[in-house]
Amino acid sequence: MPKRFISRLEASVGMNLSKPYGSYFSANMETVRPKTGYAFGLSASHDFTRIVSVDVAVLYEAKNYDTSRDRLDQSLDPPENYNILDENGLRYLTLSALTNFRIGKSSKFFLGVGGYYSFLRGVEVAQTVTYNGVVRIYGFSTSTIDTEDSDHGLILSLKYRYPLNEKFDVAIQLLNALGLYDITTNPLPLVVIKNNTYSLTIGITLKK
């Protein structure tokens, strides 16, 4: 890509909050608990007009969340209640494209809409089974057999860009990435999980 075609380059880092959705959680009577993760990456922008620009980015993301469910162990006499807690961590390499529209009188705010495509880079699942407050079983897995190797969805973002000088800006971005693809490999209709992530990143922008 010719240098003159790139209006800005940006390096960013930040944190995210993941709360996936889907029929799996209601069908299994599970509670989803959002957890913080992280994201960092690089992006390039091209200004088509003063108002409209396009950003293309590559990010490494950690999307984390917990699920909790209560069950009754009827194999015991008398039966006992127990809880299963799964701590899930998904690692993705994400490519995204956003069309940004400059808004507001200050010309420092940008509303962006677009999409993303992610490649799964790793999975971490820690499971704890607790009977009456006592941990009976603990397991840890890095298997990706139950998780699709890719994901895609829509992005909505709001960015604020503050100029430091003629060459550099500081950019603060709020972003929601809504997954449209079932990330589980189970074909059953009641086993559907889709990603949903909210991110806050801070970046340094180099104006070309």
PDB file of C-alpha atoms in Angstrom:
ATOM      1  CA  MET A   1       0.000   0.000   0.000  1.00  0.00           C
ATOM      2  CA  PRO A   2       1.490   3.383  -0.990  1.00  0.00           C
ATOM      3  CA  LYS A   3       2.419   5.566   1.934  1.00  0.00           C
ATOM      4  CA  ARG A   4       0.319   8.468   0.630  1.00  0.00           C
ATOM      5  CA  PHE A   5      -2.779   6.269   0.871  1.00  0.00           C
ATOM      6  CA  ILE A   6      -2.355   5.954   4.669  1.00  0.00           C
ATOM      7  CA  SER A   7      -3.643   8.981   6.559  1.00  0.00           C
ATOM      8  CA  ARG A   8      -2.864   7.670  10.065  1.00  0.00           C
ATOM      9  CA  LEU A   9      -1.193   4.775  11.848  1.00  0.00           C
ATOM     10  CA  GLU A  10      -2.252   3.846  15.381  1.00  0.00           C
ATOM     11  CA  ALA A  11      -0.994   1.530  18.118  1.00  0.00           C
ATOM     12  CA  SER A  12      -3.551   0.775  20.842  1.00  0.00           C
ATOM     13  CA  VAL A  13      -3.931  -1.207  24.034  1.00  0.00           C
ATOM     14  CA  GLY A  14      -6.856  -1.667  26.364  1.00  0.00           C
ATOM     15  CA  MET A  15      -9.246  -3.884  28.274  1.00  0.00           C
ATOM     16  CA  ASN A  16     -12.501  -5.571  27.398  1.00  0.00           C
ATOM     17  CA  LEU A  17     -15.533  -7.119  29.052  1.00  0.00           C
ATOM     18  CA  SER A  18     -17.079 -10.240  27.502  1.00  0.00           C
ATOM     19  CA  LYS A  19     -20.657 -11.442  27.994  1.00  0.00           C
ATOM     20  CA  PRO A  20     -21.549 -14.047  25.356  1.00  0.00           C
ATOM     21  CA  TYR A  21     -25.157 -14.867  24.519  1.00  0.00           C
ATOM     22  CA  GLY A  22     -27.079 -17.765  23.006  1.00  0.00           C
ATOM     23  CA  SER A  23     -29.606 -20.541  23.614  1.00  0.00           C
ATOM     24  CA  TYR A  24     -27.038 -22.701  25.431  1.00  0.00           C
ATOM     25  CA  PHE A  25     -27.180 -20.658  28.634  1.00  0.00           C
ATOM     26  CA  SER A  26     -30.979 -20.634  29.051  1.00  0.00           C
ATOM     27  CA  ALA A  27     -31.325 -24.288  28.000  1.00  0.00           C
ATOM     28  CA  ASN A  28     -28.791 -25.334  30.647  1.00  0.00           C
ATOM     29  CA  MET A  29     -29.995 -22.828  33.265  1.00  0.00           C
ATOM     30  CA  GLU A  30     -26.557 -21.234  33.430  1.00  0.00           C
ATOM     31  CA  THR A  31     -25.647 -17.767  34.675  1.00  0.00           C
ATOM     32  CA  VAL A  32     -23.079 -15.842  32.619  1.00  0.00           C
ATOM     33  CA  ARG A  33     -20.664 -13.617  34.517  1.00  0.00           C
ATOM     34  CA  PRO A  34     -18.648 -11.115  32.456  1.00  0.00           C
ATOM     35  CA  LYS A  35     -14.907 -10.922  33.098  1.00  0.00           C
ATOM     36  CA  THR A  36     -12.257  -8.480  31.992  1.00  0.00           C
ATOM     37  CA  GLY A  37      -9.766  -9.336  29.274  1.00  0.00           C
ATOM     38  CA  TYR A  38      -7.358  -7.361  27.152  1.00  0.00           C
ATOM     39  CA  ALA A  39      -6.672  -6.291  23.569  1.00  0.00           C
ATOM     40  CA  PHE A  40      -3.750  -4.702  21.734  1.00  0.00           C
ATOM     41  CA  GLY A  41      -2.933  -4.075  18.107  1.00  0.00           C
ATOM     42  CA  LEU A  42      -2.269  -1.796  15.152  1.00  0.00           C
ATOM     43  CA  SER A  43      -4.509   0.027  12.714  1.00  0.00           C
ATOM     44  CA  ALA A  44      -4.227   2.124   9.559  1.00  0.00           C
ATOM     45  CA  SER A  45      -6.696   4.792   8.415  1.00  0.00           C
ATOM     46  CA  HIS A  46      -7.512   6.461   5.139  1.00  0.00           C
ATOM     47  CA  ASP A  47      -9.499   9.720   4.905  1.00  0.00           C
ATOM     48  CA  PHE A  48     -11.842   9.726   1.928  1.00  0.00           C
ATOM     49  CA  THR A  49     -13.253  13.115   2.905  1.00  0.00           C
ATOM     50  CA  ARG A  50     -13.039  15.364   5.947  1.00  0.00           C
ATOM     51  CA  ILE A  51     -16.040  13.506   7.371  1.00  0.00           C
ATOM     52  CA  VAL A  52     -15.640   9.899   6.174  1.00  0.00           C
ATOM     53  CA  SER A  53     -12.671   7.613   6.783  1.00  0.00           C
ATOM     54  CA  VAL A  54     -11.932   3.874   6.892  1.00  0.00           C
ATOM     55  CA  ASP A  55      -9.899   2.038   9.557  1.00  0.00           C
ATOM     56  CA  VAL A  56      -8.361  -1.409   9.068  1.00  0.00           C
ATOM     57  CA  ALA A  57      -6.983  -3.049  12.225  1.00  0.00           C
ATOM     58  CA  VAL A  58      -5.345  -6.229  13.491  1.00  0.00           C
ATOM     59  CA  LEU A  59      -5.776  -7.071  17.185  1.00  0.00           C
ATOM     60  CA  TYR A  60      -4.821  -9.794  19.622  1.00  0.00           C
ATOM     61  CA  GLU A  61      -7.696 -10.274  22.061  1.00  0.00           C
ATOM     62  CA  ALA A  62      -8.354 -12.210  25.256  1.00  0.00           C
ATOM     63  CA  LYS A  63     -12.081 -12.721  25.827  1.00  0.00           C
ATOM     64  CA  ASN A  64     -12.911 -14.101  29.289  1.00  0.00           C
ATOM     65  CA  TYR A  65     -16.157 -15.038  31.016  1.00  0.00           C
ATOM     66  CA  ASP A  66     -17.506 -17.368  33.723  1.00  0.00           C
ATOM     67  CA  THR A  67     -20.571 -19.615  33.678  1.00  0.00           C
ATOM     68  CA  SER A  68     -22.214 -20.991  36.805  1.00  0.00           C
ATOM     69  CA  ARG A  69     -24.936 -23.604  37.240  1.00  0.00           C
ATOM     70  CA  ASP A  70     -26.523 -25.342  40.237  1.00  0.00           C
ATOM     71  CA  ARG A  71     -27.417 -29.026  40.126  1.00  0.00           C
ATOM     72  CA  LEU A  72     -28.777 -31.774  42.403  1.00  0.00           C
ATOM     73  CA  ASP A  73     -26.697 -34.924  42.810  1.00  0.00           C
ATOM     74  CA  GLN A  74     -29.330 -37.626  43.193  1.00  0.00           C
ATOM     75  CA  SER A  75     -26.728 -40.390  43.350  1.00  0.00           C
ATOM     76  CA  LEU A  76     -26.084 -39.420  46.971  1.00  0.00           C
ATOM     77  CA  ASP A  77     -28.255 -40.350  49.942  1.00  0.00           C
ATOM     78  CA  PRO A  78     -29.577 -37.889  50.805  1.00  0.00           C
ATOM     79  CA  PRO A  79     -29.222 -35.910  47.512  1.00  0.00           C
ATOM     80  CA  GLU A  80     -26.930 -32.874  47.672  1.00  0.00           C
ATOM     81  CA  ASN A  81     -26.888 -29.591  45.805  1.00  0.00           C
ATOM     82  CA  TYR A  82     -23.665 -28.701  44.022  1.00  0.00           C
ATOM     83  CA  ASN A  83     -22.349 -25.900  41.812  1.00  0.00           C
ATOM     84  CA  ILE A  84     -20.313 -26.074  38.605  1.00  0.00           C
ATOM     85  CA  LEU A  85     -18.205 -23.003  37.777  1.00  0.00           C
ATOM     86  CA  ASP A  86     -16.479 -22.780  34.387  1.00  0.00           C
ATOM     87  CA  GLU A  87     -13.858 -20.050  33.902  1.00  0.00           C
ATOM     88  CA  ASN A  88     -13.514 -19.594  30.148  1.00  0.00           C
ATOM     89  CA  GLY A  89     -10.720 -17.806  28.283  1.00  0.00           C
ATOM     90  CA  LEU A  90     -10.688 -17.427  24.496  1.00  0.00           C
ATOM     91  CA  ARG A  91      -7.728 -15.978  22.569  1.00  0.00           C
ATOM     92  CA  TYR A  92      -8.295 -14.475  19.139  1.00  0.00           C
ATOM     93  CA  LEU A  93      -6.347 -12.784  16.360  1.00  0.00           C
ATOM     94  CA  THR A  94      -8.860 -10.344  14.904  1.00  0.00           C
ATOM     95  CA  LEU A  95      -9.040  -8.419  11.641  1.00  0.00           C
ATOM     96  CA  SER A  96     -11.536  -5.564  11.477  1.00  0.00           C
ATOM     97  CA  ALA A  97     -12.690  -2.822   9.129  1.00  0.00           C
ATOM     98  CA  LEU A  98     -14.623   0.275  10.204  1.00  0.00           C
ATOM     99  CA  THR A  99     -16.198   3.135   8.314  1.00  0.00           C
ATOM    100  CA  ASN A 100     -15.920   6.229  10.520  1.00  0.00           C
ATOM    101  CA  PHE A 101     -18.008   9.375  10.422  1.00  0.00           C
ATOM    102  CA  ARG A 102     -16.759  12.581  12.051  1.00  0.00           C
ATOM    103  CA  ILE A 103     -19.467  13.998  14.336  1.00  0.00           C
ATOM    104  CA  GLY A 104     -19.880  17.003  16.609  1.00  0.00           C
ATOM    105  CA  LYS A 105     -18.763  20.613  16.385  1.00  0.00           C
ATOM    106  CA  SER A 106     -15.323  19.876  17.825  1.00  0.00           C
ATOM    107  CA  SER A 107     -14.523  17.424  14.984  1.00  0.00           C
ATOM    108  CA  LYS A 108     -12.803  15.181  17.535  1.00  0.00           C
ATOM    109  CA  PHE A 109     -15.491  12.473  17.775  1.00  0.00           C
ATOM    110  CA  PHE A 110     -15.911   9.613  15.309  1.00  0.00           C
ATOM    111  CA  LEU A 111     -18.799   7.146  15.034  1.00  0.00           C
ATOM    112  CA  GLY A 112     -17.739   3.872  13.416  1.00  0.00           C
ATOM    113  CA  VAL A 113     -19.648   0.896  11.993  1.00  0.00           C
ATOM    114  CA  GLY A 114     -18.158  -2.213  10.431  1.00  0.00           C
ATOM    115  CA  GLY A 115     -17.290  -5.831  10.989  1.00  0.00           C
ATOM    116  CA  TYR A 116     -14.627  -8.247  12.199  1.00  0.00           C
ATOM    117  CA  TYR A 117     -13.261 -11.711  11.477  1.00  0.00           C
ATOM    118  CA  SER A 118     -11.372 -13.560  14.217  1.00  0.00           C
ATOM    119  CA  PHE A 119      -9.090 -16.595  14.198  1.00  0.00           C
ATOM    120  CA  LEU A 120      -9.042 -18.695  17.368  1.00  0.00           C
ATOM    121  CA  ARG A 121      -5.523 -18.875  18.843  1.00  0.00           C
ATOM    122  CA  GLY A 122      -6.186 -20.666  22.121  1.00  0.00           C
ATOM    123  CA  VAL A 123      -8.709 -21.790  24.743  1.00  0.00           C
ATOM    124  CA  GLU A 124      -8.381 -22.062  28.526  1.00  0.00           C
ATOM    125  CA  VAL A 125     -11.153 -23.582  30.660  1.00  0.00           C
ATOM    126  CA  ALA A 126     -10.931 -24.132  34.427  1.00  0.00           C
ATOM    127  CA  GLN A 127     -13.829 -26.044  36.009  1.00  0.00           C
ATOM    128  CA  THR A 128     -14.593 -26.143  39.733  1.00  0.00           C
ATOM    129  CA  VAL A 129     -17.301 -28.381  41.239  1.00  0.00           C
ATOM    130  CA  THR A 130     -18.367 -27.398  44.762  1.00  0.00           C
ATOM    131  CA  TYR A 131     -20.556 -29.323  47.222  1.00  0.00           C
ATOM    132  CA  ASN A 132     -21.840 -27.214  50.137  1.00  0.00           C
ATOM    133  CA  GLY A 133     -18.890 -24.843  49.828  1.00  0.00           C
ATOM    134  CA  VAL A 134     -16.303 -27.618  49.579  1.00  0.00           C
ATOM    135  CA  VAL A 135     -14.401 -28.085  46.316  1.00  0.00           C
ATOM    136  CA  ARG A 136     -14.655 -31.734  45.276  1.00  0.00           C
ATOM    137  CA  ILE A 137     -13.422 -31.552  41.664  1.00  0.00           C
ATOM    138  CA  TYR A 138     -11.075 -29.186  39.814  1.00  0.00           C
ATOM    139  CA  GLY A 139     -10.039 -29.489  36.180  1.00  0.00           C
ATOM    140  CA  PHE A 140      -8.148 -27.417  33.619  1.00  0.00           C
ATOM    141  CA  SER A 141      -8.225 -27.799  29.838  1.00  0.00           C
ATOM    142  CA  THR A 142      -6.679 -26.073  26.817  1.00  0.00           C
ATOM    143  CA  SER A 143      -8.515 -28.214  24.249  1.00  0.00           C
ATOM    144  CA  THR A 144     -10.113 -26.398  21.296  1.00  0.00           C
ATOM    145  CA  ILE A 145     -12.211 -29.380  20.215  1.00  0.00           C
ATOM    146  CA  ASP A 146     -15.496 -27.791  21.388  1.00  0.00           C
ATOM    147  CA  THR A 147     -14.782 -24.319  19.929  1.00  0.00           C
ATOM    148  CA  GLU A 148     -14.952 -23.214  16.305  1.00  0.00           C
ATOM    149  CA  ASP A 149     -11.645 -21.981  14.904  1.00  0.00           C
ATOM    150  CA  SER A 150     -13.093 -18.639  13.728  1.00  0.00           C
ATOM    151  CA  ASP A 151     -15.703 -16.024  14.542  1.00  0.00           C
ATOM    152  CA  HIS A 152     -17.212 -13.005  12.812  1.00  0.00           C
ATOM    153  CA  GLY A 153     -19.645 -10.236  13.607  1.00  0.00           C
ATOM    154  CA  LEU A 154     -20.518  -6.531  13.640  1.00  0.00           C
ATOM    155  CA  ILE A 155     -18.746  -3.597  15.295  1.00  0.00           C
ATOM    156  CA  LEU A 156     -20.074  -0.286  16.592  1.00  0.00           C
ATOM    157  CA  SER A 157     -17.561   2.201  17.991  1.00  0.00           C
ATOM    158  CA  LEU A 158     -17.167   5.726  19.299  1.00  0.00           C
ATOM    159  CA  LYS A 159     -13.707   7.287  19.185  1.00  0.00           C
ATOM    160  CA  TYR A 160     -12.350  10.533  20.600  1.00  0.00           C
ATOM    161  CA  ARG A 161      -9.118  11.834  19.117  1.00  0.00           C
ATOM    162  CA  TYR A 162      -7.153  14.551  20.950  1.00  0.00           C
ATOM    163  CA  PRO A 163      -4.282  16.222  19.069  1.00  0.00           C
ATOM    164  CA  LEU A 164      -0.965  16.370  20.922  1.00  0.00           C
ATOM    165  CA  ASN A 165       0.910  18.182  18.157  1.00  0.00           C
ATOM    166  CA  GLU A 166       1.127  18.240  14.365  1.00  0.00           C
ATOM    167  CA  LYS A 167       2.256  14.609  14.166  1.00  0.00           C
ATOM    168  CA  PHE A 168       0.579  12.766  17.059  1.00  0.00           C
ATOM    169  CA  ASP A 169      -2.896  12.285  18.526  1.00  0.00           C
ATOM    170  CA  VAL A 170      -4.190  10.384  21.534  1.00  0.00           C
ATOM    171  CA  ALA A 171      -7.211   8.238  20.681  1.00  0.00           C
ATOM    172  CA  ILE A 172      -9.739   6.812  23.146  1.00  0.00           C
ATOM    173  CA  GLN A 173     -12.183   4.282  21.729  1.00  0.00           C
ATOM    174  CA  LEU A 174     -15.307   2.544  23.069  1.00  0.00           C
ATOM    175  CA  LEU A 175     -16.292  -0.471  20.988  1.00  0.00           C
ATOM    176  CA  ASN A 176     -18.922  -3.202  20.948  1.00  0.00           C
ATOM    177  CA  ALA A 177     -18.173  -6.340  18.895  1.00  0.00           C
ATOM    178  CA  LEU A 178     -21.334  -8.436  18.512  1.00  0.00           C
ATOM    179  CA  GLY A 179     -20.722 -11.980  17.286  1.00  0.00           C
ATOM    180  CA  LEU A 180     -23.102 -13.418  14.680  1.00  0.00           C
ATOM    181  CA  TYR A 181     -21.598 -16.906  14.520  1.00  0.00           C
ATOM    182  CA  ASP A 182     -22.063 -19.896  16.826  1.00  0.00           C
ATOM    183  CA  ILE A 183     -18.597 -20.535  18.271  1.00  0.00           C
ATOM    184  CA  THR A 184     -19.425 -24.028  19.545  1.00  0.00           C
ATOM    185  CA  THR A 185     -18.830 -27.122  17.385  1.00  0.00           C
ATOM    186  CA  ASN A 186     -21.960 -28.834  18.748  1.00  0.00           C
ATOM    187  CA  PRO A 187     -24.614 -28.986  15.944  1.00  0.00           C
ATOM    188  CA  LEU A 188     -27.601 -29.104  18.317  1.00  0.00           C
ATOM    189  CA  PRO A 189     -29.870 -26.006  18.150  1.00  0.00           C
ATOM    190  CA  LEU A 190     -29.898 -25.670  21.957  1.00  0.00           C
ATOM    191  CA  VAL A 191     -26.094 -25.439  22.115  1.00  0.00           C
ATOM    192  CA  VAL A 192     -25.471 -21.984  20.618  1.00  0.00           C
ATOM    193  CA  ILE A 193     -22.951 -19.493  22.035  1.00  0.00           C
ATOM    194  CA  LYS A 194     -22.055 -16.197  20.364  1.00  0.00           C
ATOM    195  CA  ASN A 195     -19.443 -13.675  21.447  1.00  0.00           C
ATOM    196  CA  ASN A 196     -20.365 -10.220  22.705  1.00  0.00           C
ATOM    197  CA  THR A 197     -17.532  -7.950  23.826  1.00  0.00           C
ATOM    198  CA  TYR A 198     -17.232  -4.341  25.011  1.00  0.00           C
ATOM    199  CA  SER A 199     -13.777  -2.743  24.767  1.00  0.00           C
ATOM    200  CA  LEU A 200     -12.059   0.427  25.936  1.00  0.00           C
ATOM    201  CA  THR A 201      -8.723   1.169  24.297  1.00  0.00           C
ATOM    202  CA  ILE A 202      -6.196   4.002  24.320  1.00  0.00           C
ATOM    203  CA  GLY A 203      -3.952   4.581  21.346  1.00  0.00           C
ATOM    204  CA  ILE A 204      -1.198   6.788  20.006  1.00  0.00           C
ATOM    205  CA  THR A 205      -1.869   7.967  16.458  1.00  0.00           C
ATOM    206  CA  LEU A 206       0.795   9.006  13.973  1.00  0.00           C
ATOM    207  CA  LYS A 207      -0.543  11.377  11.314  1.00  0.00           C
ATOM    208  CA  LYS A 208       1.075  10.830   7.920  1.00  0.00           C
TER     209      LYS A 208
END
